PDB file of C-alpha atoms in Angstrom:
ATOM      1  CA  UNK A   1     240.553   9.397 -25.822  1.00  0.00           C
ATOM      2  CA  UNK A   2     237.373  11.511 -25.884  1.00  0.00           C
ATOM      3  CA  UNK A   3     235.948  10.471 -29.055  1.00  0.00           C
ATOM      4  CA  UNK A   4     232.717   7.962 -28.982  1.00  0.00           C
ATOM      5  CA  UNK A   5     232.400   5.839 -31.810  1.00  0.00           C
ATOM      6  CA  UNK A   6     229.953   6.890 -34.709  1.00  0.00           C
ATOM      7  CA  UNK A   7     228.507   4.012 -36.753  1.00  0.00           C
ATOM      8  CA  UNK A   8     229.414   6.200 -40.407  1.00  0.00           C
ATOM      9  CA  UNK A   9     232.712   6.846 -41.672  1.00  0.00           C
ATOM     10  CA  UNK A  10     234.392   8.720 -44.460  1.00  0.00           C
ATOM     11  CA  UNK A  11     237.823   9.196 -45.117  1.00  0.00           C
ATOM     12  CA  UNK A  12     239.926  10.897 -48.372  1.00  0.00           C
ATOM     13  CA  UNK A  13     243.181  11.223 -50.148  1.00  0.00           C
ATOM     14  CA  UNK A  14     244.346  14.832 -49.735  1.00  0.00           C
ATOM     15  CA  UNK A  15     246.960  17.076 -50.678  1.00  0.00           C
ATOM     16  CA  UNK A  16     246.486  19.630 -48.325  1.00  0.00           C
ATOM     17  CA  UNK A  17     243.399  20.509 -46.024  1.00  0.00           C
ATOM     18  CA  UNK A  18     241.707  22.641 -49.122  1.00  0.00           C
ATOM     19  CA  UNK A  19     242.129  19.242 -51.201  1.00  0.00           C
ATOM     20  CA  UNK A  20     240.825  17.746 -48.325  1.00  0.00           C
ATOM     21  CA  UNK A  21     237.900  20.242 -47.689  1.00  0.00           C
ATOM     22  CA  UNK A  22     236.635  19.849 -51.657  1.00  0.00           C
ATOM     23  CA  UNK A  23     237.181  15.896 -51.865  1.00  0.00           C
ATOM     24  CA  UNK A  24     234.614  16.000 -48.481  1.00  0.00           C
ATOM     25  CA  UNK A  25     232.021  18.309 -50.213  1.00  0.00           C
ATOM     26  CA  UNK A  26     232.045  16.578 -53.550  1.00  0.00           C
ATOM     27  CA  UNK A  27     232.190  13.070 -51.861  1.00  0.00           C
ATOM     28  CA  UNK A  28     232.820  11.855 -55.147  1.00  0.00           C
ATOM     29  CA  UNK A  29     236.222   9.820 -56.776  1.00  0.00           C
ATOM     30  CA  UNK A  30     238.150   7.249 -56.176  1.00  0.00           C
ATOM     31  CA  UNK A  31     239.751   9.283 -53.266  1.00  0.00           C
ATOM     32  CA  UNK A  32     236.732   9.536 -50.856  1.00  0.00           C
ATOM     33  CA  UNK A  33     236.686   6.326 -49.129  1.00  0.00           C
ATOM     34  CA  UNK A  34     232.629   6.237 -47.503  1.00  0.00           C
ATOM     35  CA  UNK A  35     231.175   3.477 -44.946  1.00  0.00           C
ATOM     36  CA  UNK A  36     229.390   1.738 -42.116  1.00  0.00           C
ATOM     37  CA  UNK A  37     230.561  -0.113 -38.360  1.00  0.00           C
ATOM     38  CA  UNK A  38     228.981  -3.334 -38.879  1.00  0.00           C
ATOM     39  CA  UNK A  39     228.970  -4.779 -35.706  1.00  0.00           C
ATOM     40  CA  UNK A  40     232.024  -7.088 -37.078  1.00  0.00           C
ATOM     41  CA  UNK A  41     234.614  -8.390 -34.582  1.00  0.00           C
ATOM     42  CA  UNK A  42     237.668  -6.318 -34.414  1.00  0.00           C
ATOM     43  CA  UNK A  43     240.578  -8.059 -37.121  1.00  0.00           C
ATOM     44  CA  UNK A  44     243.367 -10.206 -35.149  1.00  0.00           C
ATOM     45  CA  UNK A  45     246.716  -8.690 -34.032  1.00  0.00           C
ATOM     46  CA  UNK A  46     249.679  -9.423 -33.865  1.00  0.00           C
ATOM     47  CA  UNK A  47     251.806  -7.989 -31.495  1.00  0.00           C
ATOM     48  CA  UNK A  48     255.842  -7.618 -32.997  1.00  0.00           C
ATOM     49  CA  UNK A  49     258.481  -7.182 -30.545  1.00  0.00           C
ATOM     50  CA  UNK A  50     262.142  -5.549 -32.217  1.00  0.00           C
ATOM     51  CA  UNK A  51     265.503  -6.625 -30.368  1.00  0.00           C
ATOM     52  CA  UNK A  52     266.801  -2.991 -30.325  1.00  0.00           C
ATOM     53  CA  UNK A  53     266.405   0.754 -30.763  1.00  0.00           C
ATOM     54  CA  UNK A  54     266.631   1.431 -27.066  1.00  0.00           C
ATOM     55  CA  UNK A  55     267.049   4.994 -26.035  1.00  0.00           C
ATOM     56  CA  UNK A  56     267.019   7.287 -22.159  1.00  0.00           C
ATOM     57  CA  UNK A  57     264.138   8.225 -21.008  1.00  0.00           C
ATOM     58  CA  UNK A  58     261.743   5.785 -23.141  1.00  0.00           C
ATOM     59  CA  UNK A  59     258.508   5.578 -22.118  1.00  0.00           C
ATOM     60  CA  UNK A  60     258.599   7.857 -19.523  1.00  0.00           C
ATOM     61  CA  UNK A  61     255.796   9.601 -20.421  1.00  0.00           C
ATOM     62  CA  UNK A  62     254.261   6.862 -20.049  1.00  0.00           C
ATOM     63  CA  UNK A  63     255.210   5.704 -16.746  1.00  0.00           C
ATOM     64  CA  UNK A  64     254.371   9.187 -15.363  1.00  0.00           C
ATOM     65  CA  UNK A  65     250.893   9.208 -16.979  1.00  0.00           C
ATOM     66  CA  UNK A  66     249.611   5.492 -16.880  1.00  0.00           C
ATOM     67  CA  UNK A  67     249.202   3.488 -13.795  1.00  0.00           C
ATOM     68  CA  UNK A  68     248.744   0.199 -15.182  1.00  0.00           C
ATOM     69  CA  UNK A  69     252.467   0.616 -16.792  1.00  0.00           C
ATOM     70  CA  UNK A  70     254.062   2.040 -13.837  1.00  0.00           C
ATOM     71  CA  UNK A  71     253.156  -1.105 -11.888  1.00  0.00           C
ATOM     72  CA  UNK A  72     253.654  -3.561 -14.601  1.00  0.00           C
ATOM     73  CA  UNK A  73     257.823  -1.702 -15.079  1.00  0.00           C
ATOM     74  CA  UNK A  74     258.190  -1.547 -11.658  1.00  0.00           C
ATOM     75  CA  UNK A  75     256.963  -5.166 -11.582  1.00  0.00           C
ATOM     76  CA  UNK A  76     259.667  -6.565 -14.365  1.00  0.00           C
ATOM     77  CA  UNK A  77     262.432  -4.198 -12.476  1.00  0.00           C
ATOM     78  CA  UNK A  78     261.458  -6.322  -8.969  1.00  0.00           C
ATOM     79  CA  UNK A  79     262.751  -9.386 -10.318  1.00  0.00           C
ATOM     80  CA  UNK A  80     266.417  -7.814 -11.022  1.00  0.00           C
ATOM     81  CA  UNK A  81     269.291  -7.389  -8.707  1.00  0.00           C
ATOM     82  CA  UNK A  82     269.329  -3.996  -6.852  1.00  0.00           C
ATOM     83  CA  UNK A  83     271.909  -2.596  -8.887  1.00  0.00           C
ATOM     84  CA  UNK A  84     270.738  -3.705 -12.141  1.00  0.00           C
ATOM     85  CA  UNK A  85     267.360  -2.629 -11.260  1.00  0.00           C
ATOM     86  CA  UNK A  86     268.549   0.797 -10.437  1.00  0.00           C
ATOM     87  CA  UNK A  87     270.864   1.115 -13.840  1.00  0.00           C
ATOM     88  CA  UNK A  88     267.428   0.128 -15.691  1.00  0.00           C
ATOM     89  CA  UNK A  89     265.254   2.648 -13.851  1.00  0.00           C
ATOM     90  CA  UNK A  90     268.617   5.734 -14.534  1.00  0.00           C
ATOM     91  CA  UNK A  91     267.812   4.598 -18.250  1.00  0.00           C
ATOM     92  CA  UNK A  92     264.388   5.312 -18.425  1.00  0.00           C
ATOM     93  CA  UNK A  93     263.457   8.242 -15.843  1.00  0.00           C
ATOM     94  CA  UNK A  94     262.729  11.146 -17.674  1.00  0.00           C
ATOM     95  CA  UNK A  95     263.855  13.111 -14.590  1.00  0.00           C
ATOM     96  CA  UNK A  96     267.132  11.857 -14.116  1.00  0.00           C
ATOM     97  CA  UNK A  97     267.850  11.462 -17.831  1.00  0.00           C
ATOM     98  CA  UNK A  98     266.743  14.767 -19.224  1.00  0.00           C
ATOM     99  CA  UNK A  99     269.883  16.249 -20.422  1.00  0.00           C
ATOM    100  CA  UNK A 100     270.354  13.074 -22.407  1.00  0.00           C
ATOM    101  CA  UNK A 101     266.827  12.071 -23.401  1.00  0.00           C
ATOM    102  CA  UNK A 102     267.158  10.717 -26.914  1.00  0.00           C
ATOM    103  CA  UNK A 103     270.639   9.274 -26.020  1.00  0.00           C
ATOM    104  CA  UNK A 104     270.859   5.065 -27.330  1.00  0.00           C
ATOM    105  CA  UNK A 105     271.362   2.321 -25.121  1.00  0.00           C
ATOM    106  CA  UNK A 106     271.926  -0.086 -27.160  1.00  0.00           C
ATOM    107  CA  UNK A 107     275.753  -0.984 -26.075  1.00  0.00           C
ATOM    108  CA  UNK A 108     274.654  -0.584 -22.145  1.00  0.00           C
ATOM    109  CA  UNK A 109     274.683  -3.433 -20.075  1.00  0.00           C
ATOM    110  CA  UNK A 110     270.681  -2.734 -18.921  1.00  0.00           C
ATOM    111  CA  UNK A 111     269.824  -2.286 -22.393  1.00  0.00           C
ATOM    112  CA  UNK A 112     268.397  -5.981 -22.812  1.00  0.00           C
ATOM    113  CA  UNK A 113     266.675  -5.597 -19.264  1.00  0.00           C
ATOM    114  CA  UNK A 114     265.448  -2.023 -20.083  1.00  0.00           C
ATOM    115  CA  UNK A 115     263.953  -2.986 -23.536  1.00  0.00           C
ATOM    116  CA  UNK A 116     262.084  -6.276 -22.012  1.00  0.00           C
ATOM    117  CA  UNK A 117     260.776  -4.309 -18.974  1.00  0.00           C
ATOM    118  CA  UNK A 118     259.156  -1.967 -21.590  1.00  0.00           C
ATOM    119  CA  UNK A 119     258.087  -3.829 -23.664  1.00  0.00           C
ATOM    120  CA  UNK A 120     256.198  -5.797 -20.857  1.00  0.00           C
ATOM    121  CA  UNK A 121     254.859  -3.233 -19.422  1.00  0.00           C
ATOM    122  CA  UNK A 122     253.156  -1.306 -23.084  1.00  0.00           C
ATOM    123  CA  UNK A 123     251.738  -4.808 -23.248  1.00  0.00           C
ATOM    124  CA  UNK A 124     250.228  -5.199 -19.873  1.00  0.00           C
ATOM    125  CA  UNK A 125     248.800  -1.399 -20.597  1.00  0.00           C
ATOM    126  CA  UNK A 126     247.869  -2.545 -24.211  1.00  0.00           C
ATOM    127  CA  UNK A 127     245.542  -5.903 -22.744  1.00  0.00           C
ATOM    128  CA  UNK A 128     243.822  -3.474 -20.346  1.00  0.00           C
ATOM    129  CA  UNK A 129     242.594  -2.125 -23.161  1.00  0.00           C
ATOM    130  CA  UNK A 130     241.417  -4.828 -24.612  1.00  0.00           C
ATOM    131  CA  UNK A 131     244.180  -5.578 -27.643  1.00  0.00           C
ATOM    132  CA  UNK A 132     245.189  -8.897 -27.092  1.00  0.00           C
ATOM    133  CA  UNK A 133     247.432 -10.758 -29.019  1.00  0.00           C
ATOM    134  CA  UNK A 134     246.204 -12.957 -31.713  1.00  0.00           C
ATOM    135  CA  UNK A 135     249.649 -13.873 -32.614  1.00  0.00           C
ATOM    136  CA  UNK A 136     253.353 -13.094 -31.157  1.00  0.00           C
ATOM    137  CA  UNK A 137     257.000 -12.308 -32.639  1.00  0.00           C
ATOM    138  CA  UNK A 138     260.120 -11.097 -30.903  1.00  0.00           C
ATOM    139  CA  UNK A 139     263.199 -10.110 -33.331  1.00  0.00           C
ATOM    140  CA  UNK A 140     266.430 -10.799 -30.698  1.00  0.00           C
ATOM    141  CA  UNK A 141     266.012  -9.960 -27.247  1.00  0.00           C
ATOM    142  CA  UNK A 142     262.278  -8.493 -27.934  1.00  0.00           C
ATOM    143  CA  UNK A 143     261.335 -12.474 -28.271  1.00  0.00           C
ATOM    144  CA  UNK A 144     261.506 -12.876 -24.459  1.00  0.00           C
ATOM    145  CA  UNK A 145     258.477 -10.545 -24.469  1.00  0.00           C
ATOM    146  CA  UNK A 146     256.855 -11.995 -27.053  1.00  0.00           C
ATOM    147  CA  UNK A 147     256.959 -15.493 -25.615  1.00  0.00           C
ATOM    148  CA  UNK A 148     256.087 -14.160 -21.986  1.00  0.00           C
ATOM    149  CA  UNK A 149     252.583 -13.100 -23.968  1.00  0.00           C
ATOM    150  CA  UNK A 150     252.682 -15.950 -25.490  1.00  0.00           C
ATOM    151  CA  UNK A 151     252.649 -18.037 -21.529  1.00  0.00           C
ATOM    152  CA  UNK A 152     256.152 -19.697 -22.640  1.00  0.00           C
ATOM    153  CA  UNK A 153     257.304 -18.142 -19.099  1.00  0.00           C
ATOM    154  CA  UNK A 154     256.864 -15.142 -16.984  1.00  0.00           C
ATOM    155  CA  UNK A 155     257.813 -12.211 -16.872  1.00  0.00           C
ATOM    156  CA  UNK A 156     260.303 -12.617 -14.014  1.00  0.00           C
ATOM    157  CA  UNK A 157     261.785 -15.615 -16.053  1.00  0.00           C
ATOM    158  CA  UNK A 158     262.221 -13.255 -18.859  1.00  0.00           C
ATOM    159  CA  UNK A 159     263.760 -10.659 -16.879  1.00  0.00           C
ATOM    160  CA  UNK A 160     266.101 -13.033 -15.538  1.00  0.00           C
ATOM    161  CA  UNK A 161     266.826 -14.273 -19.741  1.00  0.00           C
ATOM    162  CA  UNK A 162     267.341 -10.284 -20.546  1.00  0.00           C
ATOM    163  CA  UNK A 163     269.569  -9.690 -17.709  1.00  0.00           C
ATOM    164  CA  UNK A 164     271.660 -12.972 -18.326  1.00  0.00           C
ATOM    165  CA  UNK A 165     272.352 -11.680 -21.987  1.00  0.00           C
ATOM    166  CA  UNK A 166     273.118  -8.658 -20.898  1.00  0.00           C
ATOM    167  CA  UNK A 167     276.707 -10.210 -19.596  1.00  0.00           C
ATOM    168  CA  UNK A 168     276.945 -11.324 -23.004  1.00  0.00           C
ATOM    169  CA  UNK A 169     277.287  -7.445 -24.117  1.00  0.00           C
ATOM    170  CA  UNK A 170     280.229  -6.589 -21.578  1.00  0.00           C
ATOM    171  CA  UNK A 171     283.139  -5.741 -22.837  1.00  0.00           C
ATOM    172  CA  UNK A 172     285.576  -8.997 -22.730  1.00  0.00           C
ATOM    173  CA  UNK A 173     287.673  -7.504 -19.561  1.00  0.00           C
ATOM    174  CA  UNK A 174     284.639  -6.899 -17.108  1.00  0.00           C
ATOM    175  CA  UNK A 175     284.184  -9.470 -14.804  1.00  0.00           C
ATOM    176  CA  UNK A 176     286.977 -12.219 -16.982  1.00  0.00           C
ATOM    177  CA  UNK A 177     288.426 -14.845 -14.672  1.00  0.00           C
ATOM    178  CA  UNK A 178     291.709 -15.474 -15.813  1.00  0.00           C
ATOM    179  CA  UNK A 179     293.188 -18.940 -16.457  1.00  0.00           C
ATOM    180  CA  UNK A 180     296.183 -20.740 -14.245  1.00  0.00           C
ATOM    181  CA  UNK A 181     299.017 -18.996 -15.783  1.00  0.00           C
ATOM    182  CA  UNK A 182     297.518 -15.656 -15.436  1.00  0.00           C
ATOM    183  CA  UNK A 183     296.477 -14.850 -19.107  1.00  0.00           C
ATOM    184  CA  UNK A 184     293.310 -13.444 -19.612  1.00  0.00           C
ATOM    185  CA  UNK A 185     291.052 -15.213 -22.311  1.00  0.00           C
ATOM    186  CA  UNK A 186     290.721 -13.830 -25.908  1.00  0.00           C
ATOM    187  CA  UNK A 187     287.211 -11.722 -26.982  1.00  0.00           C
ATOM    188  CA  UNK A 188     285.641 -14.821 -28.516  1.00  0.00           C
ATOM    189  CA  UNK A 189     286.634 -17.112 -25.981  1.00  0.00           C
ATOM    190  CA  UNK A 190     285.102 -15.189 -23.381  1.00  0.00           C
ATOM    191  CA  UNK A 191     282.286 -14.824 -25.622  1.00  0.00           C
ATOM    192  CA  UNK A 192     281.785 -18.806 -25.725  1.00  0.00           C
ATOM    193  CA  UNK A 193     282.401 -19.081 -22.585  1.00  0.00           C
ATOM    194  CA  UNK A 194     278.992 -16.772 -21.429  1.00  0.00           C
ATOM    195  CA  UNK A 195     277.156 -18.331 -24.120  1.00  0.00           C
ATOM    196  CA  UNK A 196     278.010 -22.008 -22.189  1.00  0.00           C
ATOM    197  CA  UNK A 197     276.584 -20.327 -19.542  1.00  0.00           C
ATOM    198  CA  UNK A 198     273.630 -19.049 -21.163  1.00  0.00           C
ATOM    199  CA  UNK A 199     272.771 -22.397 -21.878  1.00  0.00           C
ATOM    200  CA  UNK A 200     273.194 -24.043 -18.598  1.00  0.00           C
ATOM    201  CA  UNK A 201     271.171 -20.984 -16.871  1.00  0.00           C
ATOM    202  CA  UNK A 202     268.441 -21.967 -19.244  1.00  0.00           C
ATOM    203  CA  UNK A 203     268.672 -25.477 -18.077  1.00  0.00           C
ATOM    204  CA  UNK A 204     267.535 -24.903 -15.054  1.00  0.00           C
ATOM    205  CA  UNK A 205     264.412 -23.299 -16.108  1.00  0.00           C
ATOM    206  CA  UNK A 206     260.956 -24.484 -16.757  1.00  0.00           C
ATOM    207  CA  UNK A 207     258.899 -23.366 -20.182  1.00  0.00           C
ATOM    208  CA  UNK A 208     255.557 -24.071 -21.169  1.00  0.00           C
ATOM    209  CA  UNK A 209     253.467 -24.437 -24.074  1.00  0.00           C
ATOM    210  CA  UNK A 210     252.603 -21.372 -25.688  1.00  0.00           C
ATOM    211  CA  UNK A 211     248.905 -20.330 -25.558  1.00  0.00           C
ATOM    212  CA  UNK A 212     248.941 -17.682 -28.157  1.00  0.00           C
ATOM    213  CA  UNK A 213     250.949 -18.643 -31.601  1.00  0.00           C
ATOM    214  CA  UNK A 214     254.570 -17.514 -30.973  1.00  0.00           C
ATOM    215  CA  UNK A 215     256.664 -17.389 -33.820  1.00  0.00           C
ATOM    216  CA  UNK A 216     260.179 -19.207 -33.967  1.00  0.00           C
ATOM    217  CA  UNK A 217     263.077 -17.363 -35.159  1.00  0.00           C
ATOM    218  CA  UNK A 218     264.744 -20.408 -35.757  1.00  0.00           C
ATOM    219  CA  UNK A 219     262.229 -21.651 -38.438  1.00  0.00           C
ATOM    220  CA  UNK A 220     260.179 -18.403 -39.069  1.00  0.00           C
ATOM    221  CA  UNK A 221     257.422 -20.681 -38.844  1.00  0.00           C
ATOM    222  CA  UNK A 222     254.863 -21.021 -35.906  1.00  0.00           C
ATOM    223  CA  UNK A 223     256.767 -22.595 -32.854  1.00  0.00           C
ATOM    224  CA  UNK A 224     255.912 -25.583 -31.416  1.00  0.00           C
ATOM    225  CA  UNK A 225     255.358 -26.940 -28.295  1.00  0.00           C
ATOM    226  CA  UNK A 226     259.046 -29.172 -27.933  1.00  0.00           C
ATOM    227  CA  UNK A 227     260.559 -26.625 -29.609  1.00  0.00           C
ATOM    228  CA  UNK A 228     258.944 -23.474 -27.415  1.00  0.00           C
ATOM    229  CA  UNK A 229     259.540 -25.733 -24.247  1.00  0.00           C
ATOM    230  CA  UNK A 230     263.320 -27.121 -25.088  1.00  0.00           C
ATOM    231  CA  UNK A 231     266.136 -25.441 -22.831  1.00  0.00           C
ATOM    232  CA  UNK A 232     268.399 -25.254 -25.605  1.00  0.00           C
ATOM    233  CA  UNK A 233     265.949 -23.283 -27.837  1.00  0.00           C
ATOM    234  CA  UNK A 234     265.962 -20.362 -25.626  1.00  0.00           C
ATOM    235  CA  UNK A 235     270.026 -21.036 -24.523  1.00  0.00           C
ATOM    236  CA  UNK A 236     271.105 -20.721 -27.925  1.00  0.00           C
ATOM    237  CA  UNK A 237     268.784 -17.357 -28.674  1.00  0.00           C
ATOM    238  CA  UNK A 238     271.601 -14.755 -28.102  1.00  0.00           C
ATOM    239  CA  UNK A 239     273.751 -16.442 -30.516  1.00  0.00           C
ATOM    240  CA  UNK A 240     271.461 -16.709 -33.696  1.00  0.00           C
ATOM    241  CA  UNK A 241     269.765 -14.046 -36.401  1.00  0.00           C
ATOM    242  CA  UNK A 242     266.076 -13.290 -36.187  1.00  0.00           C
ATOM    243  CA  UNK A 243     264.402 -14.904 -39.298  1.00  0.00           C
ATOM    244  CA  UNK A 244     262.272 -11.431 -39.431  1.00  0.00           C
ATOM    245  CA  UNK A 245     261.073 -11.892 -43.184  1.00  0.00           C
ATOM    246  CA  UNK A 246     259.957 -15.361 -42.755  1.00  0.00           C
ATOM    247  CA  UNK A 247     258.539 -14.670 -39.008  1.00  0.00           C
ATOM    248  CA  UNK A 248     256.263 -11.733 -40.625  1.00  0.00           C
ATOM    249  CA  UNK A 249     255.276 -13.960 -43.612  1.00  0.00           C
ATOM    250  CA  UNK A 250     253.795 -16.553 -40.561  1.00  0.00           C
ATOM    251  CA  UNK A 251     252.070 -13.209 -39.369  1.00  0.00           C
ATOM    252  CA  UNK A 252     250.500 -12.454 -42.472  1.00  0.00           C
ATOM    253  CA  UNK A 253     248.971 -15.750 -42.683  1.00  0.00           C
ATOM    254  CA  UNK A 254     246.302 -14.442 -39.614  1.00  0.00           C
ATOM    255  CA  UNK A 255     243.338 -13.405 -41.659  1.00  0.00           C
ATOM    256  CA  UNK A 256     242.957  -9.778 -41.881  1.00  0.00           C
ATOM    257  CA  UNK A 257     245.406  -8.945 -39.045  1.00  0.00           C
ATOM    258  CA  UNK A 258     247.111  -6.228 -37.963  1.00  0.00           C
ATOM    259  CA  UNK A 259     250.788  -5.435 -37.403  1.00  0.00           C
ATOM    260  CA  UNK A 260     251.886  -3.564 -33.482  1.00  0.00           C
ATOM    261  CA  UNK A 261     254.948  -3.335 -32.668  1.00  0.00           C
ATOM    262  CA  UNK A 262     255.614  -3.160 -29.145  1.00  0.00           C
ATOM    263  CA  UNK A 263     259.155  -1.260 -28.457  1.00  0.00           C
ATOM    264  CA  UNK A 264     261.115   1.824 -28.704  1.00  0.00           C
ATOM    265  CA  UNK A 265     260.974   2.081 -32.266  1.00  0.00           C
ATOM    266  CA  UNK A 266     260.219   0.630 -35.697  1.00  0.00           C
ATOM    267  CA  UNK A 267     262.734  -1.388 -36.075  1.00  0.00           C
ATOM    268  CA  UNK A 268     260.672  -4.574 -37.595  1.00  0.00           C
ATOM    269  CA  UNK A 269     257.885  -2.592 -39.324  1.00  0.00           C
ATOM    270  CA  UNK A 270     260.610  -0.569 -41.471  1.00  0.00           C
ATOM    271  CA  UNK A 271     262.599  -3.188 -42.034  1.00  0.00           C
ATOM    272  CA  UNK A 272     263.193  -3.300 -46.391  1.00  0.00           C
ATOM    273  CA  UNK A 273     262.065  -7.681 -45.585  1.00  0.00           C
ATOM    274  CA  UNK A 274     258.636  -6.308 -44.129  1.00  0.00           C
ATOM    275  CA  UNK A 275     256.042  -7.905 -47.050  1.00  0.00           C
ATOM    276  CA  UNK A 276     253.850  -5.753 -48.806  1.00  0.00           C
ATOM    277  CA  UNK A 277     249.863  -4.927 -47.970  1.00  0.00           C
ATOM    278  CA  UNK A 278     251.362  -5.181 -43.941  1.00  0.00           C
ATOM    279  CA  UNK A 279     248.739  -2.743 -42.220  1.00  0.00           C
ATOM    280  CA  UNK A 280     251.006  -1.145 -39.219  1.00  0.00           C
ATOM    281  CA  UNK A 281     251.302   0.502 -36.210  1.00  0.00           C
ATOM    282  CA  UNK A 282     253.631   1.479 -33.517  1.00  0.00           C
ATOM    283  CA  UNK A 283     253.035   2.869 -29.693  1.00  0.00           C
TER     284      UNK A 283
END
């Protein structure tokens, strides 16, 4: 913020700020990097979306500071059940999380929620000014934001996905119904059992063709429209890997893009199956 744009740029390879100080003077070598705004349209990005990294108090800052993602979080939280909501908002409120800002989520049952509601809510800040997405990819949970982006569903369907998964992360005695003889069902039983239930939740939902190029982590490839709009796409998500190296190979076929990842982290940007010459960033 604060700095207009100049038409003329330089930039250098430095050591330190002296190295830096001669390369600028000299303005000669390999290392000084010299040239002009032409007026051409900004490259395409793609907006990346990780599955994990969760930790208290993320993006608090930002909800303090930025209006557009305090209503857009609080917006995502509306669609939860009070409790839920309220376990969500515990996780990320700098001032009720301070002692244990920093601390991971990842094994809480609002993790899923919390990471979705961010992530929505950096990308409602990042379209107000003006990065849109030229192309979308969620690794795990993160692709429920990335297909809400890409108008698969809304956000208060995706919300409703997050905090349906989140079951899937309780331990196997919360909540377990036990069977006629009183016996309570093993770990992966009760696992199969949610995931069942995953599936028929999904059933009852409604997608839509994506508008912006969402990329499938079954294929890796670019999704398509029966396959973005099938129930059992989306019911079978919690239960499969994230094709990440073949999802950011799709990426790199936008010409001249750029790499954001939206999330708590940089947990698909570091990864050792990110392709070479990937030009990143990270909120």
């Amino acid at each position: 913020e604060g700095r207009r744009p100049m038409a003329h740029r330089r930039a250098v390879v430095a050591a330190d700020a002296a190295d830096a100080a001669r390369a600028l003077q000299s303005g000669e070598g390999d290392r000084v990097i010299t040239g002009a705004v032409t007026g051409a349209p900004a490259p395409p990005v793609a907006w990346m979306f990780p599955g994990g990294g969760q930790y208290v108090a993320m993006g608090a800052g930002l909800y303090a500071s930025e209006p557009v993602y305090r209503q857009a979080f609080d917006d995502a939280l509306s669609s939860l059940d009070q409790d839920l909501a309220s376990d969500v908002r515990r996780c990320v409120d700098q001032g009720a999380a301070v002692s244990k800002a920093g601390k991971r989520l990842d094994h809480m049952p609002s993790a899923v929620p919390a990471l979705v509601a961010v992530q929505y809510a950096v990308g409602r800040l990042l379209l107000t000014w003006g990065i849109t997405p030229a192309g979308t990819m969620g690794e795990g949970p993160g692709e429920y934001a990335a297909a809400c982006f890409a108008g698969v569903f809304d956000i208060r369907q995706a919300m409703a996905l997050a905090a349906f998964e989140s079951r899937l992360l309780e331990p196997p005695d919360a909540g377990v119904v036990r069977d006629a003889p009183g016996s309570t069902p093993s770990h992966p039983e009760t696992i199969g059992i949610r995931a069942h239930e995953f599936e028929r939740f999904c059933g009852t939902m409604t997608f839509k063709a994506p508008t912006v190029p969402l990329v499938s982590n079954v294929t890796g490839g670019w999704s398509t429209e029966a396959e973005a709009t099938d129930p059992k796409y989306w019911g079978r998500s919690p239960q499969r890997r994230t094709r990440v190296a073949d999802g950011l190979r799709t990426l790199l076929t936008l010409p001249d893009g750029m790499f954001l990842e939206i999330g708590p982290g940089t947990g698909v940007l570091t990864t050792r199956l990110a392709p070479r010459g990937m030009r990143r960033a990270t909120w």
